[in-house]
Backbone as JSON, one array per atom type, in Angstrom:
{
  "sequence": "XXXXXXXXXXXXXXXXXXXXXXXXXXXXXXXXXXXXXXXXXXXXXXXXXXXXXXXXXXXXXXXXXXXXXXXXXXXXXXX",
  "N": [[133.27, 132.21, 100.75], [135.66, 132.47, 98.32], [138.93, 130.69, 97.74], [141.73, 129.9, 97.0], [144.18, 126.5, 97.74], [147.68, 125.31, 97.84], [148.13, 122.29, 97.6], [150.09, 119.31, 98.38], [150.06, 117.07, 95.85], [149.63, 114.16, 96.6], [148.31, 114.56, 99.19], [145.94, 115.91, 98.79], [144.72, 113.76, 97.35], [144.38, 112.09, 98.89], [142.58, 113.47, 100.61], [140.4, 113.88, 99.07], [139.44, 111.08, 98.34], [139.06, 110.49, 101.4], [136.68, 112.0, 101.33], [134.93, 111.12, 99.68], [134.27, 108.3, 100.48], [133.21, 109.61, 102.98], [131.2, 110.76, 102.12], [131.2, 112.85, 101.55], [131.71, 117.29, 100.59], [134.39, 117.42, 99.02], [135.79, 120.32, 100.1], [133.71, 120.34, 101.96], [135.32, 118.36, 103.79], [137.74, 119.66, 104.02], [136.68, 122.41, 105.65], [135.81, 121.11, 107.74], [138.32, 119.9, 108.63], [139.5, 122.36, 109.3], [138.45, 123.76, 111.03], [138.47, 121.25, 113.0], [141.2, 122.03, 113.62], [141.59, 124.81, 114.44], [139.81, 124.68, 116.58], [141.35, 123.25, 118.13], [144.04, 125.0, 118.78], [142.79, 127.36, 120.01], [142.15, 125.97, 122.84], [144.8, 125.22, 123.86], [146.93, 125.33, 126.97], [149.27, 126.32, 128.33], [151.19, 124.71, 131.13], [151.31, 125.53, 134.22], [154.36, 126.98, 135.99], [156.28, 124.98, 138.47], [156.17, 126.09, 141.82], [158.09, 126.6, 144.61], [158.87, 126.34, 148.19], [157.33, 129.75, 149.86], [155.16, 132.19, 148.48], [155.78, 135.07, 149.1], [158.54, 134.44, 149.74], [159.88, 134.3, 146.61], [161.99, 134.25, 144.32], [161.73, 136.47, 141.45], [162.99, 136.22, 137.86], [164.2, 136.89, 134.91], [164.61, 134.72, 132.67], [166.01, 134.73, 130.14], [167.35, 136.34, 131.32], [171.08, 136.3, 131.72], [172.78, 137.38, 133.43], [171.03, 138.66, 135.5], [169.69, 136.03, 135.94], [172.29, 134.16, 137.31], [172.84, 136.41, 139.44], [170.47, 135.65, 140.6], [170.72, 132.77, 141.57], [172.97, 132.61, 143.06], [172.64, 134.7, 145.12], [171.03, 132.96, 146.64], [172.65, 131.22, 147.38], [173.75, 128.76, 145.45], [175.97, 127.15, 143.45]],
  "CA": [[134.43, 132.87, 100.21], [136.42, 131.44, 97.55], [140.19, 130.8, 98.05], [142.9, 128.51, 96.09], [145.18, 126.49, 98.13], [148.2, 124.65, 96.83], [148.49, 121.19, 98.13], [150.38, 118.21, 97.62], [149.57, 115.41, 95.23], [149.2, 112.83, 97.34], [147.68, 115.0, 100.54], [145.15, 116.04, 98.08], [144.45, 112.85, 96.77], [143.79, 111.25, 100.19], [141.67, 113.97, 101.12], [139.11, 113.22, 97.86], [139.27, 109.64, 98.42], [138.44, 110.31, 102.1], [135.25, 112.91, 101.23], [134.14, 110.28, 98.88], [133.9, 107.77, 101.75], [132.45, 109.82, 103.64], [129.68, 110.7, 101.13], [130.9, 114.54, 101.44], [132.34, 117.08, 99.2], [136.37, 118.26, 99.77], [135.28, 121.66, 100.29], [133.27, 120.15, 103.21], [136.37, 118.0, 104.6], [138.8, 121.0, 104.37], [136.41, 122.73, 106.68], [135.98, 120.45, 108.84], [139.46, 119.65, 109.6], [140.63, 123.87, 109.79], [137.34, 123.78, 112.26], [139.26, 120.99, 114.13], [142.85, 122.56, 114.1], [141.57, 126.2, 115.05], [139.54, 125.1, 117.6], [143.04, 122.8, 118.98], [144.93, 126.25, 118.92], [142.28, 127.9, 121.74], [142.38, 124.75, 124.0], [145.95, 124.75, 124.59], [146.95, 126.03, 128.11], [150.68, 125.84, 129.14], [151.52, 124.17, 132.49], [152.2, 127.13, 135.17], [155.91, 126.24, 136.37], [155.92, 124.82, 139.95], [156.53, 127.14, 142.72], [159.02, 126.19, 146.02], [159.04, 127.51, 149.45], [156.11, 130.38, 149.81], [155.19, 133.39, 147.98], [156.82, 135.74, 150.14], [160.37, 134.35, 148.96], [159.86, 133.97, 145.38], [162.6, 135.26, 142.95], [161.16, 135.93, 139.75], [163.77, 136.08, 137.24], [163.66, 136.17, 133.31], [165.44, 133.13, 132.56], [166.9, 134.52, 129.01], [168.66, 137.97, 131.41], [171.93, 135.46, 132.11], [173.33, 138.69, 134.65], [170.25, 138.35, 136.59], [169.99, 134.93, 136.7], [173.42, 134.45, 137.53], [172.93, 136.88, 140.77], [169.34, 135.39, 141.42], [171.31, 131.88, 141.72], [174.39, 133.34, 143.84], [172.19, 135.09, 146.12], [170.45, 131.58, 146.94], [173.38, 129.35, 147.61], [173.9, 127.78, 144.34], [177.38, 127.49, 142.94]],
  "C": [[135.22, 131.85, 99.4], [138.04, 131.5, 97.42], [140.91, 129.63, 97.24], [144.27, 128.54, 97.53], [146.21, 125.62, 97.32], [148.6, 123.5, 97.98], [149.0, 119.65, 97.38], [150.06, 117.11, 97.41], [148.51, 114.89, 96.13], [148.22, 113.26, 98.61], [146.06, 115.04, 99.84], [144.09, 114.99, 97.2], [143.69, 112.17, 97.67], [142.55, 111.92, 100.21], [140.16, 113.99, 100.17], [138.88, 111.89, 98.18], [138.26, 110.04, 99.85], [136.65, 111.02, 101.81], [135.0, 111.92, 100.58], [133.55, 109.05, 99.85], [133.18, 107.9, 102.46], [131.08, 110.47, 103.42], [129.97, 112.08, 101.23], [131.79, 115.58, 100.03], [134.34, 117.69, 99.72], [136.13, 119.43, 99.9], [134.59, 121.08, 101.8], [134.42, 119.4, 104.44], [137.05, 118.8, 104.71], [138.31, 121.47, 105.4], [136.01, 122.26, 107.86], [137.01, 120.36, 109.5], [140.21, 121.17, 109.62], [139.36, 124.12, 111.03], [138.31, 123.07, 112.99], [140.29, 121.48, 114.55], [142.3, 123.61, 114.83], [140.7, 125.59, 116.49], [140.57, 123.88, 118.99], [143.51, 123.89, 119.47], [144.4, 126.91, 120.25], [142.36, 127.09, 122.98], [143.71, 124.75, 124.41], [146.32, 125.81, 125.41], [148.36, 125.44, 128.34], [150.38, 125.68, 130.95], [151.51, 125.06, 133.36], [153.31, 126.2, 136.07], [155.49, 126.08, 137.77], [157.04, 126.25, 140.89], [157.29, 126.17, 144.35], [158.69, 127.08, 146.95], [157.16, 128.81, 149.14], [155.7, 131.47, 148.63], [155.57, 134.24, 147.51], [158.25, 135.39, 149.69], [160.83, 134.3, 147.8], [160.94, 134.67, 144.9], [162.13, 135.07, 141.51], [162.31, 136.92, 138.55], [163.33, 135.53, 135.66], [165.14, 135.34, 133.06], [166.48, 133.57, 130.93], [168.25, 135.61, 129.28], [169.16, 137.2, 132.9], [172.76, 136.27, 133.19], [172.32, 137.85, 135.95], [169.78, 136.99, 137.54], [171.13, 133.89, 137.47], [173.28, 134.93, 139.14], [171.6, 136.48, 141.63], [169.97, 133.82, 142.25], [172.43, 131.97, 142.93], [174.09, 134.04, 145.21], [171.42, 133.91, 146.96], [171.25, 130.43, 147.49], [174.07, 128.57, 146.36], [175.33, 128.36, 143.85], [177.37, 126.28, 142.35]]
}
């Protein structure tokens, strides 16, 4: 498939120098390095938040509904 991107100067410049180096052509380094990014993007796995106390006592609370967390806090002790 044939596509135009617009890149700058100097990014563009490197990236010929490097394909030349590496005996390939910039068409082959481009896809190489959107091969490496995309397959970065599937690999990343967020942390899962730590958990206190059991299960069984959990409050799960959305952290951006400031009411709820507010009375999840209040019902716990916390002041």
């Amino acid at each position: 498939m044939k596509t135009t991107i617009n890149l700058p100067d100097g990014l563009a410049d490197m990236a010929k120098r490097r394909a030349a180096e590496r005996g390939c052509t910039f068409t082959a380094l481009v896809v190489e390095g959107l091969h490496h990014v995309l397959s970065e993007v599937s690999e990343v796995r967020r942390a899962p938040l730590p958990i206190w106390g059991s299960a069984s006592d959990q409050v799960l609370v959305d952290p951006a509904d400031k009411e709820a967390l507010g009375s999840a806090l209040d019902a716990d002790g916390w002041k």
